[in-house]
Amino acid sequence: MATLESLSKDSFSLHQNGQLKNDSGKENKGGYKLSAEIKMDIEKLYEAVPHLSKFFFIEDKIGEGTFSSVYLATAHLKSGKVEKFALKHLIPTSHPLRIAGELQCLTVAGGEDNVMGVKYCFRKDDHVVIVMSYLEHDSFLDLLSSMKLEEVREYMYNLLKALRRIHHFGIIHRDIKPSNFLYNGRLKRYALVDFGLAQGTPDTKIELLKVVKAEDQQRSCLKNKSTTSSGNQLPNSITTSKPLVQHSADKMHIKRPCPPMQAKPGKGESSVPRSVFGERNMNVRSTGIFEGTSVKKVKQNESSEIYIGKWDIVNPTRSTKTADISSRKILVAKRKVMPSKGASSCLIRKPNMSQSNLTCDCYATDRICSVCLSRRQQVAPRAGTPGFRAPEVLMKCPHQTSAIDMWSAGVVFLSLLSARYPFFKASDDLTALAQIMTIRGSKETIHAAKLIGKAVSCSKECPKLDLRTLCERLRGTHDLNKRKSNQPVDDSLTSGTGTAPDAKDDKTKNITSLSQTQEVQNQPRKEKESIQWNADLKSKVKASDVKNWGDVSDLAYDLLDKLLDLNPVTRITAEKALKHPFFEGM
Ligand code: ADP
Ligand code: MG
Ligand code: ZN
């Protein structure tokens, strides 16, 4: 990539269109009123990059994250055609290397195989706007309730196609999730977007990602000396001497603060909590001691132990501390998993023990010894969204591969098969890991951790769940299938209290759904009243979806199992996944 201007390599050309400038207070083309806030943002963008107004009429803001805002704009082409574009305005504090890296991913790998390409790029001072074709897309939550199995098959196939392409170029996307994979069901069009967190494999074909990687590593070394983790992928300051984006990067060589790592949910994301897991981050509290139970401050040091309290996994978020504690007690009691000291908790450690004469004496206890407190912090890439992070990312494995994207694709598939989104809902890595253990099994997770040099221990064993049973229970097709195959139906599961899918206490409901699944597998639950079932979802399923969802082939679950392989080395690649028999005939 020589200059930003050279990005307009294709036939794209616009003619000046300044008169279309969005005067504040006016309605947009859709006829609906924009909020004052959005209007202001649009005005500010026109001010920051005045050139935009010559070509584009910015209609609306369609996405906002920590690192960018995305706008829908129209432009009159020379041909007289009006075309829609997505304008991604990167936050001015973005590192120039990151910006250039994102652009290079789009220009080199984009434009084919469901990977979004770039049309044009504008820059004024430290404001950069990436112009892409606009792909109108469906909200994932809407898709979940309407998608038929065949459509899910197509969706996954197309997602894997995009992954095969970027992995071929040595790009690890690092943030695969529905809001970054746009899908228009009507047009059957797909687009993988958002390379803002992308990293290169050691043999990446994206030159700038090599630089980004080197910078990240340098930063990691620096960070090893610090004691706290921001998890931010962006270097704190810019020291590069060469402008990577010619004539445009020079002004960006400014020391800037790191923006927070976690992106705000995108459009259509997480406004309705449908997670299977309720989640509480106990680890944010300074004390780390709750009612004599075993959840502890998380130690993110190298060769350290990390506790995850069992009820971190299952407890819904409550508004008060008292409620937290009492509900936790109930849950624990119900499950007969009364934690003794150190029980019902998971522990990760790296069996390093470099301090030969100092011995840790806090292993499997509820405190952190001074040896552990003084350990160096372990740093590994961890950009992305907690619920989609692969176990090796959560365990801070320093050598990560494109397999992390495959795991995330597996989580998307899990959502589609179970009709739950987001499936894993965790605000921190340890909660996310505990949630994974609940589904994939604690023994299995411990084993996978060993393979990457980490020691995980869990005092209470979580059996690996059968993926079909899990998805069918959550989707509500389990009993239908039993009826079809003349197996006895567990009526307690069909006589739930029936909370509406969008009910406020959705989290609790979802947790109940999960515990139900677990318990059905392990020890069928006796008490009817303790079971809440999503009656709405069930009736929807009964009415229309039996024909689609009553017959999910074993191949689907086999592929899911291979995507959610805890071991990144054996986890299926995009290339292989596309050849999986589940996609036969595609
Ligand atoms: P961020 O880094 O802020 O997450 P993204 O590139 O993921 O930025 O874009 C945020 C949102 O903007 C996407 O989830 C999508 O809804 C919308 N968006 C991005 N690019 C396009 C596009 N080319 N066409 C349509 N919508 C887009
Ligand atoms: Mg995004
Ligand atoms: Zn210790």
Coordinates of C-alpha atoms and ligand atoms in Angstrom, one line a residue:
M1 CA 0.0 0.0 0.0
A2 CA 1.7 3.1 -1.1
T3 CA -0.7 5.9 -0.1
L4 CA -4.1 6.1 1.2
E5 CA -5.2 7.5 -2.1
S6 CA -4.1 4.4 -4.0
L7 CA -6.8 2.6 -2.2
S8 CA -9.3 3.8 -4.7
K9 CA -7.9 1.3 -7.1
D10 CA -11.2 0.2 -8.6
S11 CA -13.7 1.9 -10.8
F12 CA -15.1 3.8 -7.9
S13 CA -15.5 7.4 -8.6
L14 CA -17.7 10.0 -7.1
H15 CA -18.7 13.3 -8.3
Q16 CA -18.9 16.3 -6.2
N17 CA -22.0 16.4 -4.2
G18 CA -21.5 19.0 -1.6
Q19 CA -25.0 20.3 -1.8
L20 CA -26.2 17.2 -0.2
K21 CA -24.6 18.1 3.1
N22 CA -26.7 17.1 6.0
D23 CA -27.9 20.3 7.5
S24 CA -28.5 19.7 11.1
G25 CA -32.1 19.6 12.0
K26 CA -33.1 18.1 8.7
E27 CA -34.5 14.7 8.3
N28 CA -32.4 12.0 6.7
K29 CA -33.4 10.3 3.5
G30 CA -35.2 7.5 5.4
G31 CA -37.6 10.2 6.6
Y32 CA -37.1 9.4 10.3
K33 CA -35.5 11.9 12.6
L34 CA -32.1 11.4 13.8
S35 CA -31.4 11.9 17.5
A36 CA -29.7 15.2 18.4
E37 CA -26.7 13.2 19.5
I38 CA -26.3 11.4 16.2
K39 CA -26.8 14.7 14.3
M40 CA -24.0 16.2 16.3
D41 CA -21.7 13.3 15.7
I42 CA -22.4 13.6 12.0
E43 CA -21.7 17.4 12.1
K44 CA -18.5 16.7 13.9
L45 CA -17.4 14.2 11.4
Y46 CA -18.0 16.6 8.5
E47 CA -16.0 19.2 10.4
A48 CA -13.2 16.8 11.2
V49 CA -12.9 15.6 7.6
P50 CA -14.5 18.3 5.4
H51 CA -13.8 16.4 2.2
L52 CA -16.4 13.9 3.1
S53 CA -19.2 16.4 2.5
K54 CA -18.1 16.8 -1.1
F55 CA -18.9 13.2 -1.8
F56 CA -21.2 11.8 0.8
F57 CA -24.4 12.5 2.4
I58 CA -24.2 10.9 5.9
E59 CA -27.5 9.5 6.8
D60 CA -27.1 7.8 10.1
K61 CA -24.8 6.3 12.6
I62 CA -25.0 2.5 12.4
G63 CA -22.4 1.3 14.7
E64 CA -20.3 2.6 17.6
G65 CA -17.6 0.8 19.4
T66 CA -14.6 1.8 21.5
F67 CA -12.4 2.2 18.6
S68 CA -14.7 3.5 15.9
S69 CA -18.0 4.9 14.8
V70 CA -19.6 3.6 11.6
Y71 CA -22.0 5.7 9.5
L72 CA -24.3 5.0 6.6
A73 CA -23.7 7.4 3.8
T74 CA -24.9 7.8 0.2
A75 CA -23.1 9.1 -2.7
H76 CA -24.0 10.0 -6.3
L77 CA -21.7 8.1 -8.6
K78 CA -20.7 9.6 -12.0
S79 CA -23.0 7.1 -13.6
G80 CA -25.8 8.8 -11.9
K81 CA -26.4 5.9 -9.6
V82 CA -26.8 6.5 -5.9
E83 CA -24.8 4.1 -3.8
K84 CA -24.7 3.3 -0.1
F85 CA -21.5 3.2 1.8
A86 CA -20.4 2.5 5.3
L87 CA -18.0 5.1 6.6
K88 CA -15.8 3.8 9.5
H89 CA -14.4 6.7 11.5
L90 CA -11.6 5.4 13.6
I91 CA -11.1 7.1 16.9
P92 CA -8.4 9.7 16.5
T93 CA -6.4 8.0 19.3
S94 CA -6.0 4.9 17.2
H95 CA -2.4 3.9 16.7
P96 CA -1.3 4.6 13.1
L97 CA 0.0 1.1 12.8
R98 CA -3.3 -0.3 13.8
I99 CA -5.1 1.8 11.3
A100 CA -2.7 0.9 8.6
G101 CA -2.9 -2.7 9.6
E102 CA -6.7 -2.7 9.4
L103 CA -6.6 -1.1 6.0
Q104 CA -4.1 -3.5 4.7
C105 CA -6.1 -6.5 5.8
L106 CA -9.1 -5.0 4.0
T107 CA -7.2 -4.2 0.8
V108 CA -5.2 -7.4 0.6
A109 CA -7.6 -10.0 1.8
G110 CA -10.8 -8.1 1.3
G111 CA -13.3 -8.0 -1.5
E112 CA -13.5 -11.7 -2.0
D113 CA -14.9 -14.8 -0.2
N114 CA -17.1 -12.8 2.1
V115 CA -14.4 -10.5 3.4
M116 CA -15.3 -6.9 3.3
G117 CA -13.2 -4.8 0.9
V118 CA -12.3 -1.1 1.1
K119 CA -13.4 1.5 -1.4
Y120 CA -11.7 4.6 -0.3
C121 CA -10.0 6.1 2.6
F122 CA -10.0 9.7 3.9
R123 CA -7.7 11.3 6.3
K124 CA -7.4 14.7 7.8
D125 CA -5.0 15.2 10.7
D126 CA -5.5 12.2 13.0
H127 CA -9.0 11.5 11.7
V128 CA -9.2 8.5 9.4
V129 CA -12.4 7.3 7.6
I130 CA -12.5 4.0 5.9
V131 CA -15.1 3.8 3.1
M132 CA -16.6 0.4 2.4
S133 CA -19.6 -0.8 0.5
Y134 CA -22.6 -0.8 2.7
L135 CA -24.1 -4.2 3.4
E136 CA -27.5 -3.9 5.0
H137 CA -27.6 -6.7 7.5
D138 CA -29.9 -8.5 9.8
S139 CA -29.7 -8.4 13.5
F140 CA -28.3 -11.6 14.9
L141 CA -31.0 -11.8 17.5
D142 CA -33.7 -11.7 14.9
L143 CA -31.9 -14.3 12.9
L144 CA -31.7 -16.6 15.9
S145 CA -35.5 -16.9 16.1
S146 CA -36.1 -17.1 12.4
M147 CA -33.3 -19.0 10.9
K148 CA -33.9 -22.5 9.6
L149 CA -31.3 -25.2 9.9
E150 CA -30.5 -25.0 6.2
E151 CA -29.8 -21.2 6.6
V152 CA -27.6 -21.9 9.5
R153 CA -25.6 -24.3 7.4
E154 CA -25.2 -21.6 4.7
Y155 CA -24.3 -19.0 7.3
M156 CA -21.6 -21.2 8.8
Y157 CA -20.3 -22.2 5.5
N158 CA -19.9 -18.6 4.5
L159 CA -18.3 -17.6 7.7
L160 CA -15.8 -20.4 7.3
K161 CA -15.1 -19.3 3.8
A162 CA -14.2 -15.8 5.0
L163 CA -12.0 -17.4 7.7
R164 CA -10.3 -19.6 5.2
R165 CA -9.4 -16.6 3.2
I166 CA -8.0 -14.4 6.0
H167 CA -6.1 -17.4 7.5
H168 CA -4.6 -18.0 4.1
F169 CA -3.2 -14.5 4.3
G170 CA -1.9 -15.1 7.8
I171 CA -4.5 -12.9 9.4
I172 CA -5.8 -13.8 12.8
H173 CA -9.0 -11.7 13.1
R174 CA -9.2 -12.1 16.9
D175 CA -12.8 -10.7 17.2
I176 CA -15.0 -13.2 15.3
K177 CA -18.6 -12.7 16.5
P178 CA -21.9 -12.0 14.8
S179 CA -21.6 -8.2 14.8
N180 CA -18.4 -8.5 12.8
F181 CA -19.9 -10.9 10.3
L182 CA -22.6 -9.1 8.4
Y183 CA -25.3 -11.2 6.9
N184 CA -28.1 -10.1 4.6
G185 CA -30.5 -13.1 4.4
R186 CA -32.6 -11.6 1.6
L187 CA -29.6 -11.0 -0.7
K188 CA -27.7 -14.0 0.7
R189 CA -24.7 -11.8 1.1
Y190 CA -22.1 -12.0 3.9
A191 CA -19.2 -9.8 4.9
L192 CA -16.5 -10.3 7.5
V193 CA -15.6 -6.8 8.9
D194 CA -13.5 -5.2 11.6
F195 CA -9.9 -6.0 11.4
G196 CA -9.2 -3.5 14.1
L197 CA -7.8 -6.2 16.4
A198 CA -6.2 -8.4 13.8
Q199 CA -2.8 -9.9 14.2
G200 CA -0.5 -11.6 11.9
T201 CA 0.7 -15.2 12.0
P202 CA 4.5 -15.6 11.9
D203 CA 4.3 -16.0 8.1
T204 CA 1.6 -13.4 7.5
K205 CA 1.3 -11.9 4.1
I206 CA 0.2 -8.6 5.6
E207 CA 3.4 -6.7 6.0
L208 CA 2.0 -4.2 8.5
L209 CA 0.7 -7.0 10.8
K210 CA 4.3 -8.1 11.2
V211 CA 5.1 -4.6 12.5
V212 CA 2.0 -4.6 14.7
K213 CA 3.1 -7.9 16.1
A214 CA 6.6 -6.7 16.8
E215 CA 5.2 -3.6 18.6
D216 CA 2.9 -5.8 20.6
Q217 CA 5.7 -8.0 21.6
Q218 CA 7.8 -5.1 22.6
R219 CA 5.0 -3.8 24.7
S220 CA 4.5 -7.2 26.3
C221 CA 8.0 -7.2 27.4
L222 CA 7.5 -3.8 28.9
K223 CA 4.3 -4.8 30.5
N224 CA 5.9 -7.8 32.1
K225 CA 7.5 -5.3 34.4
S226 CA 4.2 -3.8 35.4
T227 CA 1.8 -5.3 37.7
T228 CA -1.6 -4.6 36.2
S229 CA -3.1 -5.6 33.0
S230 CA -5.2 -3.4 30.8
G231 CA -5.6 -6.1 28.2
N232 CA -5.2 -3.4 25.6
Q233 CA -3.6 -4.4 22.4
L234 CA -2.6 -0.9 21.5
P235 CA 0.8 0.3 22.4
N236 CA 0.9 3.2 24.8
S237 CA 3.0 5.4 22.8
I238 CA 4.2 5.6 19.3
T239 CA 7.9 5.4 18.6
T240 CA 8.0 4.4 14.9
S241 CA 10.0 6.7 12.8
K242 CA 8.8 5.7 9.3
P243 CA 5.3 6.9 8.3
L244 CA 3.5 3.8 7.3
V245 CA 0.7 5.5 5.7
Q246 CA 2.5 8.0 3.7
H247 CA 2.1 11.6 4.4
S248 CA -0.7 10.8 6.6
A249 CA 0.8 9.2 9.6
D250 CA 3.2 11.9 10.5
K251 CA 0.8 13.8 12.6
M252 CA -0.2 10.7 14.4
H253 CA 3.1 10.2 16.1
I254 CA 1.8 11.5 19.3
K255 CA 1.7 9.9 22.6
R256 CA -1.8 8.9 23.4
P257 CA -3.6 7.2 26.1
C258 CA -4.8 3.7 25.5
P259 CA -8.5 3.4 25.1
P260 CA -10.2 0.8 27.1
M261 CA -10.0 -2.6 25.6
Q262 CA -13.5 -3.9 25.6
A263 CA -15.7 -2.7 22.9
K264 CA -19.2 -1.6 23.6
P265 CA -21.8 -4.0 22.2
G266 CA -22.5 -3.3 18.6
K267 CA -25.9 -2.8 17.1
G268 CA -28.2 -5.7 17.7
E269 CA -25.9 -7.0 20.3
S270 CA -26.7 -7.8 23.9
S271 CA -29.5 -5.4 24.4
V272 CA -31.6 -8.4 25.2
P273 CA -29.6 -10.7 27.4
R274 CA -30.0 -14.2 26.1
S275 CA -26.9 -15.6 27.5
V276 CA -27.0 -19.2 28.8
F277 CA -24.9 -18.0 31.7
G278 CA -25.6 -15.3 34.1
E279 CA -22.4 -13.8 35.1
R280 CA -20.9 -12.0 38.0
N281 CA -17.5 -10.8 38.1
M282 CA -16.4 -11.3 41.7
N283 CA -12.9 -10.6 40.8
V284 CA -13.4 -6.9 40.5
R285 CA -13.8 -6.6 44.2
S286 CA -10.8 -5.8 46.2
T287 CA -11.5 -8.0 49.1
G288 CA -11.9 -11.3 47.3
I289 CA -13.6 -12.9 50.3
F290 CA -17.3 -13.7 50.3
E291 CA -19.0 -15.4 53.0
G292 CA -16.2 -17.8 53.7
T293 CA -16.4 -19.3 50.2
S294 CA -13.6 -19.9 48.0
V295 CA -13.6 -17.3 45.3
K296 CA -10.5 -15.3 45.5
K297 CA -8.8 -12.4 44.0
V298 CA -7.6 -13.5 40.7
K299 CA -3.9 -13.7 40.3
Q300 CA -2.8 -13.0 36.8
N301 CA 0.8 -13.4 37.5
E302 CA 3.0 -15.7 35.7
S303 CA 3.0 -19.1 37.3
S304 CA 0.2 -18.1 39.4
E305 CA -3.0 -19.8 40.5
I306 CA -6.3 -18.5 39.6
Y307 CA -9.5 -19.3 41.4
I308 CA -12.8 -19.3 39.7
G309 CA -15.6 -19.8 42.2
K310 CA -18.2 -22.3 41.0
W311 CA -21.0 -19.9 41.5
D312 CA -19.2 -17.3 39.5
I313 CA -20.4 -19.5 36.7
V314 CA -24.0 -19.9 37.6
N315 CA -25.0 -16.8 39.6
P316 CA -27.1 -14.1 38.0
T317 CA -26.2 -10.5 38.3
R318 CA -28.1 -9.0 41.2
S319 CA -28.5 -5.5 42.2
T320 CA -27.4 -5.7 45.8
K321 CA -24.6 -7.4 47.6
T322 CA -27.0 -9.0 49.9
A323 CA -29.0 -10.5 47.1
D324 CA -25.8 -11.8 45.6
I325 CA -24.8 -13.6 48.7
S326 CA -28.2 -15.1 49.5
S327 CA -29.0 -16.2 45.9
R328 CA -25.6 -17.7 45.7
K329 CA -26.2 -19.6 48.9
I330 CA -29.4 -20.9 47.4
L331 CA -27.9 -21.9 44.2
V332 CA -25.0 -23.6 46.0
A333 CA -27.4 -25.5 48.3
K334 CA -29.7 -26.6 45.5
R335 CA -26.8 -28.0 43.6
K336 CA -25.4 -29.7 46.7
V337 CA -22.0 -28.2 45.9
M338 CA -21.4 -26.7 49.2
P339 CA -18.0 -25.3 48.9
S340 CA -15.6 -26.3 51.6
K341 CA -12.5 -24.3 51.7
G342 CA -11.1 -24.3 48.2
A343 CA -13.8 -26.6 46.9
S344 CA -16.0 -25.9 43.9
S345 CA -13.5 -23.6 42.4
C346 CA -11.2 -23.8 39.5
L347 CA -7.6 -22.9 39.6
I348 CA -5.1 -22.2 36.8
R349 CA -1.4 -22.2 37.4
K350 CA 1.6 -22.4 35.3
P351 CA 3.8 -24.9 36.9
N352 CA 6.9 -22.9 36.6
M353 CA 8.2 -22.4 40.1
S354 CA 11.1 -20.4 39.1
Q355 CA 11.6 -19.3 42.7
S356 CA 13.4 -22.4 43.8
N357 CA 13.8 -21.5 47.4
L358 CA 10.5 -19.8 47.9
T359 CA 7.6 -22.2 48.0
C360 CA 4.1 -21.3 47.3
D361 CA 1.8 -22.4 50.1
C362 CA -1.5 -21.1 48.8
Y363 CA -2.2 -23.7 46.2
A364 CA -5.9 -24.8 46.5
T365 CA -6.4 -22.5 49.4
D366 CA -8.5 -19.4 49.5
R367 CA -5.7 -16.9 49.8
I368 CA -2.8 -15.7 47.8
C369 CA 0.6 -16.1 49.3
S370 CA 3.3 -13.5 49.0
V371 CA 5.3 -15.7 46.6
C372 CA 2.4 -15.7 44.2
L373 CA 1.8 -12.0 44.7
S374 CA 5.4 -11.2 43.7
R375 CA 5.3 -13.2 40.5
R376 CA 5.7 -11.6 37.2
Q377 CA 2.5 -10.9 35.3
Q378 CA 2.0 -13.1 32.3
V379 CA 1.2 -11.3 29.2
A380 CA -0.4 -12.8 26.1
P381 CA -2.7 -11.4 23.4
R382 CA -6.2 -11.2 24.6
A383 CA -8.0 -8.8 22.4
G384 CA -11.6 -9.7 21.5
T385 CA -14.8 -10.3 23.3
P386 CA -14.7 -12.5 26.4
G387 CA -17.6 -14.8 25.5
F388 CA -15.9 -15.6 22.2
R389 CA -12.4 -16.0 23.4
A390 CA -10.7 -19.4 22.9
P391 CA -9.6 -21.2 26.0
E392 CA -5.9 -20.7 25.1
V393 CA -6.6 -17.0 25.0
L394 CA -8.3 -17.1 28.4
M395 CA -5.4 -19.1 29.8
K396 CA -3.0 -16.5 28.4
C397 CA -1.2 -18.9 26.2
P398 CA 1.5 -16.6 24.6
H399 CA 1.6 -18.5 21.3
Q400 CA -1.8 -18.1 19.6
T401 CA -2.8 -19.1 16.2
S402 CA -5.6 -18.7 13.7
A403 CA -7.3 -21.5 15.7
I404 CA -8.6 -18.8 18.1
D405 CA -10.9 -17.6 15.3
M406 CA -12.1 -21.2 14.8
W407 CA -13.1 -21.4 18.4
S408 CA -15.1 -18.1 18.1
A409 CA -16.8 -19.5 15.0
G410 CA -17.7 -22.5 17.1
V411 CA -19.3 -20.2 19.7
V412 CA -21.3 -18.5 16.9
F413 CA -22.4 -22.0 15.7
L414 CA -23.3 -22.9 19.3
S415 CA -25.5 -19.8 19.5
L416 CA -27.2 -20.7 16.2
L417 CA -27.9 -24.3 17.2
S418 CA -29.1 -23.5 20.7
A419 CA -30.9 -20.2 19.8
R420 CA -29.1 -18.4 22.6
Y421 CA -27.1 -15.3 22.2
P422 CA -24.7 -14.4 23.5
F423 CA -24.1 -18.0 24.6
F424 CA -21.3 -17.2 27.0
K425 CA -21.6 -14.0 28.8
A426 CA -18.7 -13.0 30.8
S427 CA -17.0 -9.7 31.6
D428 CA -13.7 -11.3 32.5
D429 CA -11.6 -14.2 31.3
L430 CA -11.9 -16.4 34.3
T431 CA -15.6 -16.4 34.3
A432 CA -15.5 -17.1 30.6
L433 CA -13.2 -20.0 31.2
A434 CA -15.4 -21.4 34.0
Q435 CA -18.3 -21.2 31.6
I436 CA -16.4 -23.1 29.0
M437 CA -15.6 -25.8 31.5
T438 CA -19.2 -26.2 32.4
I439 CA -19.9 -27.1 28.8
R440 CA -16.8 -28.8 27.6
G441 CA -15.9 -30.5 30.9
S442 CA -13.4 -29.8 33.6
K443 CA -11.2 -32.8 33.1
E444 CA -11.0 -32.0 29.4
T445 CA -10.1 -28.4 30.1
I446 CA -7.5 -29.4 32.7
H447 CA -6.0 -31.7 30.1
A448 CA -6.0 -29.1 27.4
A449 CA -4.4 -26.6 29.7
K450 CA -1.6 -29.0 30.5
L451 CA -0.8 -29.2 26.8
I452 CA -0.1 -25.5 26.7
G453 CA 1.9 -25.6 29.9
K454 CA -0.8 -24.4 32.3
A455 CA -2.2 -26.2 35.3
V456 CA -5.8 -25.9 35.9
S457 CA -7.5 -27.5 38.8
C458 CA -11.1 -27.7 39.6
S459 CA -12.3 -29.1 42.9
K460 CA -15.7 -30.1 41.6
E461 CA -15.8 -32.0 38.4
C462 CA -18.0 -30.7 35.6
P463 CA -18.8 -33.4 33.1
K464 CA -18.5 -32.7 29.5
L465 CA -22.0 -32.0 28.1
D466 CA -23.4 -33.7 25.1
L467 CA -23.7 -30.9 22.6
R468 CA -26.9 -32.2 21.0
T469 CA -28.7 -32.5 24.3
L470 CA -27.5 -29.1 25.3
C471 CA -28.6 -27.4 22.1
E472 CA -31.9 -29.2 21.9
R473 CA -32.7 -28.4 25.5
L474 CA -32.0 -24.8 25.1
R475 CA -33.8 -24.6 21.8
G476 CA -36.7 -26.5 23.1
T477 CA -36.7 -29.3 20.6
H478 CA -35.4 -32.0 22.9
D479 CA -38.7 -33.5 23.8
L480 CA -40.0 -33.2 20.3
N481 CA -37.2 -35.4 19.2
K482 CA -37.8 -37.8 22.0
R483 CA -41.5 -38.1 21.0
K484 CA -40.5 -38.7 17.4
S485 CA -38.2 -41.5 18.4
N486 CA -40.7 -42.8 21.0
Q487 CA -38.4 -42.2 23.9
P488 CA -40.1 -41.4 27.2
V489 CA -40.6 -37.6 27.6
D490 CA -39.6 -36.0 30.8
D491 CA -42.7 -33.9 31.4
S492 CA -41.2 -31.8 34.1
L493 CA -39.3 -30.1 31.3
T494 CA -42.3 -29.2 29.3
S495 CA -44.3 -27.8 32.1
G496 CA -42.2 -24.8 32.9
T497 CA -43.4 -21.5 34.1
G498 CA -42.7 -20.0 30.7
T499 CA -41.0 -16.7 30.8
A500 CA -41.2 -14.6 27.7
P501 CA -38.0 -14.5 25.8
D502 CA -37.5 -10.9 26.3
A503 CA -38.4 -10.8 29.9
K504 CA -36.3 -8.7 32.2
D505 CA -35.2 -11.7 34.2
D506 CA -34.0 -13.4 31.2
K507 CA -30.6 -14.1 32.8
T508 CA -32.1 -16.1 35.5
K509 CA -34.2 -18.0 33.1
N510 CA -31.2 -18.8 31.0
I511 CA -29.3 -20.0 33.9
T512 CA -32.1 -22.2 34.9
S513 CA -32.1 -23.6 31.4
L514 CA -28.5 -24.4 31.7
S515 CA -28.7 -26.0 35.1
Q516 CA -31.6 -27.9 33.8
T517 CA -29.4 -29.2 31.0
Q518 CA -26.7 -30.1 33.3
E519 CA -28.9 -31.8 35.8
V520 CA -30.8 -33.7 33.3
Q521 CA -27.6 -35.2 32.1
N522 CA -26.3 -36.0 35.5
Q523 CA -29.2 -36.5 37.8
P524 CA -32.7 -35.8 36.6
R525 CA -34.3 -33.1 38.6
K526 CA -37.4 -34.0 40.6
E527 CA -38.9 -30.7 41.6
K528 CA -41.2 -29.4 38.8
E529 CA -41.5 -25.9 40.2
S530 CA -37.8 -25.4 40.0
I531 CA -37.8 -25.5 36.3
Q532 CA -38.5 -22.5 34.2
W533 CA -38.9 -23.0 30.6
N534 CA -39.1 -20.6 27.8
A535 CA -42.7 -21.3 26.8
D536 CA -42.6 -18.7 24.0
L537 CA -39.6 -20.2 22.4
K538 CA -41.0 -23.7 22.8
S539 CA -44.4 -22.8 21.2
K540 CA -42.6 -21.1 18.4
V541 CA -40.5 -24.2 17.9
K542 CA -43.6 -26.5 18.0
A543 CA -45.5 -24.3 15.6
S544 CA -43.1 -23.8 12.9
D545 CA -39.7 -25.3 13.4
V546 CA -40.1 -28.9 14.0
K547 CA -39.5 -29.5 10.3
N548 CA -36.3 -27.6 10.5
W549 CA -35.0 -28.2 13.9
G550 CA -36.4 -31.5 14.8
D551 CA -33.8 -33.2 12.7
V552 CA -30.4 -31.7 13.2
S553 CA -28.0 -34.2 11.9
D554 CA -25.2 -35.6 13.9
L555 CA -22.8 -34.0 11.5
A556 CA -23.7 -30.5 12.8
Y557 CA -22.8 -31.5 16.3
D558 CA -19.7 -33.2 15.1
L559 CA -18.5 -30.1 13.4
L560 CA -19.5 -28.0 16.5
D561 CA -17.4 -30.4 18.6
K562 CA -14.4 -30.0 16.3
L563 CA -14.7 -26.2 16.4
L564 CA -15.0 -26.2 20.1
D565 CA -12.0 -28.4 20.5
L566 CA -10.2 -27.3 23.7
N567 CA -6.9 -28.1 22.1
P568 CA -5.9 -25.4 19.5
V569 CA -3.5 -27.8 17.8
T570 CA -6.2 -30.4 16.9
R571 CA -9.0 -27.8 16.5
I572 CA -10.4 -28.0 13.0
T573 CA -9.1 -25.4 10.5
A574 CA -11.4 -23.4 8.2
E575 CA -10.1 -25.2 5.2
K576 CA -10.9 -28.6 6.7
A577 CA -14.2 -27.4 8.2
L578 CA -15.4 -26.4 4.7
K579 CA -14.9 -30.0 3.7
H580 CA -16.8 -31.4 6.6
P581 CA -19.6 -33.6 5.6
F582 CA -22.1 -31.2 7.3
F583 CA -21.6 -29.0 4.2
E584 CA -22.0 -31.7 1.7
G585 CA -23.6 -30.5 -1.5
M586 CA -22.8 -26.8 -0.8
Ligands
ADP1 P1 -15.9 -1.6 15.6 O1 -14.4 -1.8 15.5 O2 -16.3 -0.4 16.2 O3 -16.6 -2.8 16.1 P2 -16.9 -2.5 13.0 O4 -16.0 -2.5 11.8 O5 -17.1 -3.9 13.6 O6 -16.3 -1.5 14.0 O7 -18.3 -1.9 12.6 C1 -19.2 -1.7 13.6 C2 -20.6 -2.0 13.1 O8 -20.9 -1.1 12.0 C3 -20.8 -3.4 12.6 O9 -21.1 -4.3 13.6 C4 -21.9 -3.2 11.5 O10 -23.1 -3.2 12.2 C5 -21.6 -1.8 11.0 N1 -20.8 -1.9 9.8 C6 -19.5 -2.0 9.7 N2 -19.1 -2.1 8.4 C7 -20.2 -2.1 7.7 C8 -20.5 -2.3 6.3 N3 -19.5 -2.3 5.4 N4 -21.8 -2.3 5.9 C9 -22.7 -2.2 6.8 N5 -22.6 -2.1 8.1 C10 -21.3 -2.0 8.5
MG2 MG -16.8 -4.8 15.4
ZN3 ZN 1.0 -19.2 46.2

